Amino acid sequence: MSSLQSHPKGAADSAVRRLGLGAAVAALLVFTLFPVYWMVSTAFDPKALTRGSDLLPSGVTFDHFQLVFERGNFGTYLLNSVIVGGATILAAALLSLFAAIAVARFRFRFRTSVLIMILIVQMVPLEALVIPLFIQMRDYDMLNSLLGLSVVYIALSLPFAIWTLRGFVATVPKEVEEAAYIDGASWPRMFWSVLLPLVAPGLVATSIFAFITAWNEFVFAYTFMKGSDKYTAAVGIYQFFGENSTAWGPVMASSMLVTVPVMIFFVVVHRKLGSGLAAGAVKG
């Protein structure tokens, strides 16, 4: 008799828990996705400037996107971002991989000091690096240059990439490499056929973070670039902010052009990114 009475109570408690969990997930989704909805809806709203707090747009228009490309020169800015981001990914991936192999596989003097310096560099706020890097780029005559900006982003991406890839390289058993040597493989063949496939998930993870760093960064791109034709997309959005007013339609349209491709890319590769970060933290 008591079991019959306790069963409805347990079922009610379970239903309440599920209802509470569903409400919490719904609230989290609304909190997370509402800014994206507001950006997209405002980008297509013909009355974006006077929209106020209306949740629904007054209509649909593509005029803001036309203005962004025709008068805002946003196609050039997107191309600059693609060039800088691509260069950052390639160089950061290659350099960090070889550096990670060096600190994970070889024992040399000051090895621990190098690892400590990598951690310290990650702790320094980026704003504190603007002036010294600006002076350095000026001395090397690399201001207002996509190459110079790429070098800065590569330097900013390397500490995290090296530290993450070091964990991947350390998890690869040395016996696997030794077996390849015994079978007659040279070091380049062992690296290409054995080591690289095993650390590829970590390489993908670090490349994604390097790309996001280069794609979204604003302070260095705005400080180092003198000509507007060298601006990246993140800086290109800033031109629609006026001293006394802001063109919210073009701002949201350009923000959508910058944000949505990254979001789609992140959704596609998020599983590999999560597994990559977890695997890289297994062994130090």
Tab-separated table of C-alpha atoms in Angstrom, residues 7-229:
chain	number	residue	atom	x	y	z
A	7	HIS	CA	5.000	5.934	-6.683
A	8	PRO	CA	2.767	8.885	-7.697
A	9	LYS	CA	4.828	11.169	-5.488
A	10	GLY	CA	8.063	9.994	-7.129
A	11	ALA	CA	6.569	10.433	-10.587
A	12	ALA	CA	5.430	13.944	-9.671
A	13	ASP	CA	8.905	14.841	-8.380
A	14	SER	CA	10.458	13.502	-11.587
A	15	ALA	CA	8.030	15.547	-13.709
A	16	VAL	CA	8.818	18.674	-11.697
A	17	ARG	CA	12.559	18.117	-12.168
A	18	ARG	CA	12.128	17.644	-15.902
A	19	LEU	CA	9.964	20.738	-16.101
A	20	GLY	CA	12.534	22.762	-14.161
A	21	LEU	CA	15.367	21.480	-16.342
A	22	GLY	CA	13.431	22.303	-19.501
A	23	ALA	CA	12.686	25.810	-18.248
A	24	ALA	CA	16.359	26.368	-17.377
A	25	VAL	CA	17.503	25.162	-20.816
A	26	ALA	CA	14.888	27.346	-22.524
A	27	ALA	CA	15.979	30.395	-20.516
A	28	LEU	CA	19.628	29.698	-21.375
A	29	LEU	CA	18.815	29.377	-25.073
A	30	VAL	CA	16.860	32.628	-25.053
A	31	PHE	CA	19.664	34.412	-23.202
A	32	THR	CA	22.263	33.054	-25.634
A	33	LEU	CA	20.407	33.354	-28.931
A	34	PHE	CA	18.537	36.628	-28.405
A	35	PRO	CA	21.568	38.831	-29.315
A	36	VAL	CA	21.976	36.817	-32.512
A	37	TYR	CA	18.277	37.216	-33.315
A	38	TRP	CA	18.467	40.952	-32.654
A	39	MET	CA	21.492	41.316	-34.913
A	40	VAL	CA	19.913	39.386	-37.796
A	41	SER	CA	16.480	41.002	-37.517
A	42	THR	CA	17.933	44.513	-37.276
A	43	ALA	CA	20.156	43.858	-40.303
A	44	PHE	CA	17.018	43.283	-42.413
A	45	ASP	CA	14.808	45.907	-40.722
A	46	PRO	CA	14.129	48.906	-43.017
A	47	LYS	CA	13.516	51.073	-39.935
A	48	ALA	CA	16.511	49.861	-37.930
A	49	LEU	CA	17.458	53.357	-36.790
A	50	THR	CA	14.061	53.979	-35.145
A	51	ARG	CA	13.241	50.394	-34.144
A	52	GLY	CA	13.621	51.003	-30.421
A	53	SER	CA	12.597	48.024	-28.275
A	54	ASP	CA	10.243	46.383	-30.792
A	55	LEU	CA	10.887	42.656	-30.828
A	56	LEU	CA	9.733	42.202	-34.418
A	57	PRO	CA	11.200	44.069	-37.396
A	58	SER	CA	8.950	46.361	-39.392
A	59	GLY	CA	9.736	44.536	-42.640
A	60	VAL	CA	12.525	43.033	-44.715
A	61	THR	CA	15.082	44.917	-46.787
A	62	PHE	CA	18.516	44.279	-48.241
A	63	ASP	CA	19.441	47.956	-48.443
A	64	HIS	CA	21.741	47.752	-45.425
A	65	PHE	CA	23.812	45.004	-47.043
A	66	GLN	CA	23.940	46.963	-50.298
A	67	LEU	CA	25.161	50.021	-48.405
A	68	VAL	CA	27.782	47.967	-46.567
A	69	PHE	CA	29.303	46.661	-49.801
A	70	GLU	CA	28.890	49.671	-52.088
A	71	ARG	CA	29.683	52.566	-49.763
A	72	GLY	CA	31.368	50.733	-46.912
A	73	ASN	CA	33.898	48.816	-49.068
A	74	PHE	CA	33.210	45.780	-46.893
A	75	GLY	CA	34.189	43.274	-49.563
A	76	THR	CA	37.794	44.519	-49.319
A	77	TYR	CA	37.701	44.271	-45.537
A	78	LEU	CA	36.429	40.695	-45.656
A	79	LEU	CA	39.151	39.786	-48.149
A	80	ASN	CA	41.792	41.317	-45.856
A	81	SER	CA	40.433	39.295	-42.932
A	82	VAL	CA	40.559	36.100	-44.993
A	83	ILE	CA	44.172	36.785	-46.016
A	84	VAL	CA	45.312	37.603	-42.487
A	85	GLY	CA	43.360	34.708	-40.981
A	86	GLY	CA	44.690	32.211	-43.524
A	87	ALA	CA	48.284	33.323	-43.016
A	88	THR	CA	47.849	33.142	-39.247
A	89	ILE	CA	46.457	29.610	-39.385
A	90	LEU	CA	49.177	28.238	-41.649
A	91	ALA	CA	52.140	29.837	-39.895
A	92	ALA	CA	50.861	29.324	-36.336
A	93	ALA	CA	50.030	25.659	-37.002
A	94	LEU	CA	53.445	24.899	-38.515
A	95	LEU	CA	55.530	26.787	-35.949
A	96	SER	CA	53.557	25.590	-32.935
A	97	LEU	CA	53.722	21.971	-34.063
A	98	PHE	CA	57.517	21.970	-34.363
A	99	ALA	CA	57.868	23.897	-31.093
A	100	ALA	CA	55.540	21.450	-29.335
A	101	ILE	CA	57.587	18.513	-30.596
A	102	ALA	CA	60.750	20.187	-29.310
A	103	VAL	CA	59.472	20.829	-25.772
A	104	ALA	CA	57.649	17.488	-25.508
A	105	ARG	CA	60.220	15.127	-26.995
A	106	PHE	CA	63.654	16.649	-26.369
A	107	ARG	CA	65.454	17.434	-23.151
A	108	PHE	CA	67.504	20.598	-23.377
A	109	ARG	CA	68.750	23.349	-21.123
A	110	PHE	CA	66.167	25.937	-20.044
A	111	ARG	CA	63.339	23.683	-21.253
A	112	THR	CA	61.334	24.344	-18.085
A	113	SER	CA	62.027	28.060	-18.400
A	114	VAL	CA	60.645	28.038	-21.929
A	115	LEU	CA	57.429	26.383	-20.754
A	116	ILE	CA	57.076	28.902	-17.912
A	117	MET	CA	57.589	31.781	-20.334
A	118	ILE	CA	54.855	30.371	-22.579
A	119	LEU	CA	52.446	30.414	-19.632
A	120	ILE	CA	53.473	33.928	-18.606
A	121	VAL	CA	52.920	35.285	-22.117
A	122	GLN	CA	49.349	33.918	-22.082
A	123	MET	CA	48.655	35.850	-18.874
A	124	VAL	CA	49.685	39.252	-20.256
A	125	PRO	CA	46.678	41.395	-21.319
A	126	LEU	CA	46.687	42.128	-25.035
A	127	GLU	CA	46.222	45.840	-24.374
A	128	ALA	CA	49.616	45.918	-22.642
A	129	LEU	CA	51.281	44.685	-25.837
A	130	VAL	CA	49.887	47.311	-28.217
A	131	ILE	CA	52.548	49.990	-27.675
A	132	PRO	CA	55.663	47.730	-27.674
A	133	LEU	CA	54.431	45.822	-30.722
A	134	PHE	CA	53.557	49.071	-32.486
A	135	ILE	CA	57.090	50.383	-31.902
A	136	GLN	CA	58.591	47.115	-33.095
A	137	MET	CA	56.457	47.009	-36.242
A	138	ARG	CA	57.326	50.665	-36.908
A	139	ASP	CA	61.051	49.967	-36.619
A	140	TYR	CA	60.713	47.081	-39.082
A	141	ASP	CA	58.590	49.246	-41.426
A	142	MET	CA	55.688	46.791	-41.195
A	143	LEU	CA	52.898	49.168	-40.211
A	144	ASN	CA	49.932	49.416	-42.576
A	145	SER	CA	50.826	45.972	-43.874
A	146	LEU	CA	48.772	42.793	-43.873
A	147	LEU	CA	52.020	40.870	-43.465
A	148	GLY	CA	52.923	42.832	-40.345
A	149	LEU	CA	49.447	42.313	-38.877
A	150	SER	CA	49.674	38.596	-39.642
A	151	VAL	CA	53.022	38.412	-37.822
A	152	VAL	CA	51.427	40.002	-34.750
A	153	TYR	CA	48.501	37.558	-34.781
A	154	ILE	CA	50.858	34.622	-35.225
A	155	ALA	CA	52.818	35.757	-32.182
A	156	LEU	CA	49.615	36.107	-30.167
A	157	SER	CA	48.408	32.636	-31.188
A	158	LEU	CA	51.627	30.716	-30.622
A	159	PRO	CA	51.656	30.440	-26.785
A	160	PHE	CA	48.237	28.784	-26.594
A	161	ALA	CA	48.924	26.637	-29.658
A	162	ILE	CA	52.296	25.412	-28.378
A	163	TRP	CA	50.939	24.595	-24.927
A	164	THR	CA	47.952	22.687	-26.339
A	165	LEU	CA	49.900	20.762	-28.984
A	166	ARG	CA	52.543	19.855	-26.414
A	167	GLY	CA	49.898	17.772	-24.656
A	168	PHE	CA	49.036	15.969	-27.885
A	169	VAL	CA	52.635	15.180	-28.727
A	170	ALA	CA	53.276	13.962	-25.170
A	171	THR	CA	50.395	11.456	-25.407
A	172	VAL	CA	51.935	9.759	-28.449
A	173	PRO	CA	53.999	6.791	-27.130
A	174	LYS	CA	57.657	6.919	-28.019
A	175	GLU	CA	57.432	3.247	-28.893
A	176	VAL	CA	55.346	4.151	-31.941
A	177	GLU	CA	58.116	6.385	-33.260
A	178	GLU	CA	60.781	3.821	-32.403
A	179	ALA	CA	58.840	1.133	-34.284
A	180	ALA	CA	58.759	3.389	-37.345
A	181	TYR	CA	62.531	3.890	-37.105
A	182	ILE	CA	63.079	0.141	-36.813
A	183	ASP	CA	60.986	-0.383	-39.940
A	184	GLY	CA	63.404	1.918	-41.764
A	185	ALA	CA	61.385	5.138	-41.802
A	186	SER	CA	63.316	8.386	-41.848
A	187	TRP	CA	62.382	11.236	-39.507
A	188	PRO	CA	60.404	13.119	-42.206
A	189	ARG	CA	58.520	9.915	-43.108
A	190	MET	CA	57.814	9.148	-39.447
A	191	PHE	CA	56.618	12.709	-38.891
A	192	TRP	CA	54.329	12.720	-41.930
A	193	SER	CA	52.943	9.174	-41.667
A	194	VAL	CA	52.931	8.514	-37.902
A	195	LEU	CA	53.119	11.599	-35.714
A	196	LEU	CA	51.089	14.083	-37.781
A	197	PRO	CA	47.928	11.909	-38.063
A	198	LEU	CA	47.967	11.320	-34.305
A	199	VAL	CA	48.194	15.017	-33.401
A	200	ALA	CA	45.885	16.201	-36.206
A	201	PRO	CA	42.869	16.785	-33.864
A	202	GLY	CA	44.990	19.106	-31.731
A	203	LEU	CA	46.231	20.880	-34.834
A	204	VAL	CA	42.641	21.467	-35.914
A	205	ALA	CA	41.702	22.801	-32.468
A	206	THR	CA	44.606	25.244	-32.276
A	207	SER	CA	44.052	26.355	-35.877
A	208	ILE	CA	40.443	27.228	-35.068
A	209	PHE	CA	41.480	29.381	-32.132
A	210	ALA	CA	44.173	31.060	-34.210
A	211	PHE	CA	41.613	31.846	-36.914
A	212	ILE	CA	39.089	33.258	-34.432
A	213	THR	CA	41.812	35.419	-32.876
A	214	ALA	CA	42.785	36.870	-36.247
A	215	TRP	CA	39.201	37.192	-37.493
A	216	ASN	CA	37.711	39.028	-34.511
A	217	GLU	CA	40.651	41.111	-33.268
A	218	PHE	CA	40.096	44.886	-33.403
A	219	VAL	CA	42.674	46.841	-31.363
A	220	PHE	CA	45.837	45.829	-33.232
A	221	ALA	CA	44.186	46.045	-36.662
A	222	TYR	CA	42.841	49.520	-35.937
A	223	THR	CA	46.130	50.736	-34.411
A	224	PHE	CA	48.563	49.328	-36.961
A	225	MET	CA	46.656	50.118	-40.154
A	226	LYS	CA	46.839	53.685	-41.476
A	227	GLY	CA	44.976	53.262	-44.755
A	228	SER	CA	41.332	52.194	-44.784
A	229	ASP	CA	42.033	49.836	-47.676
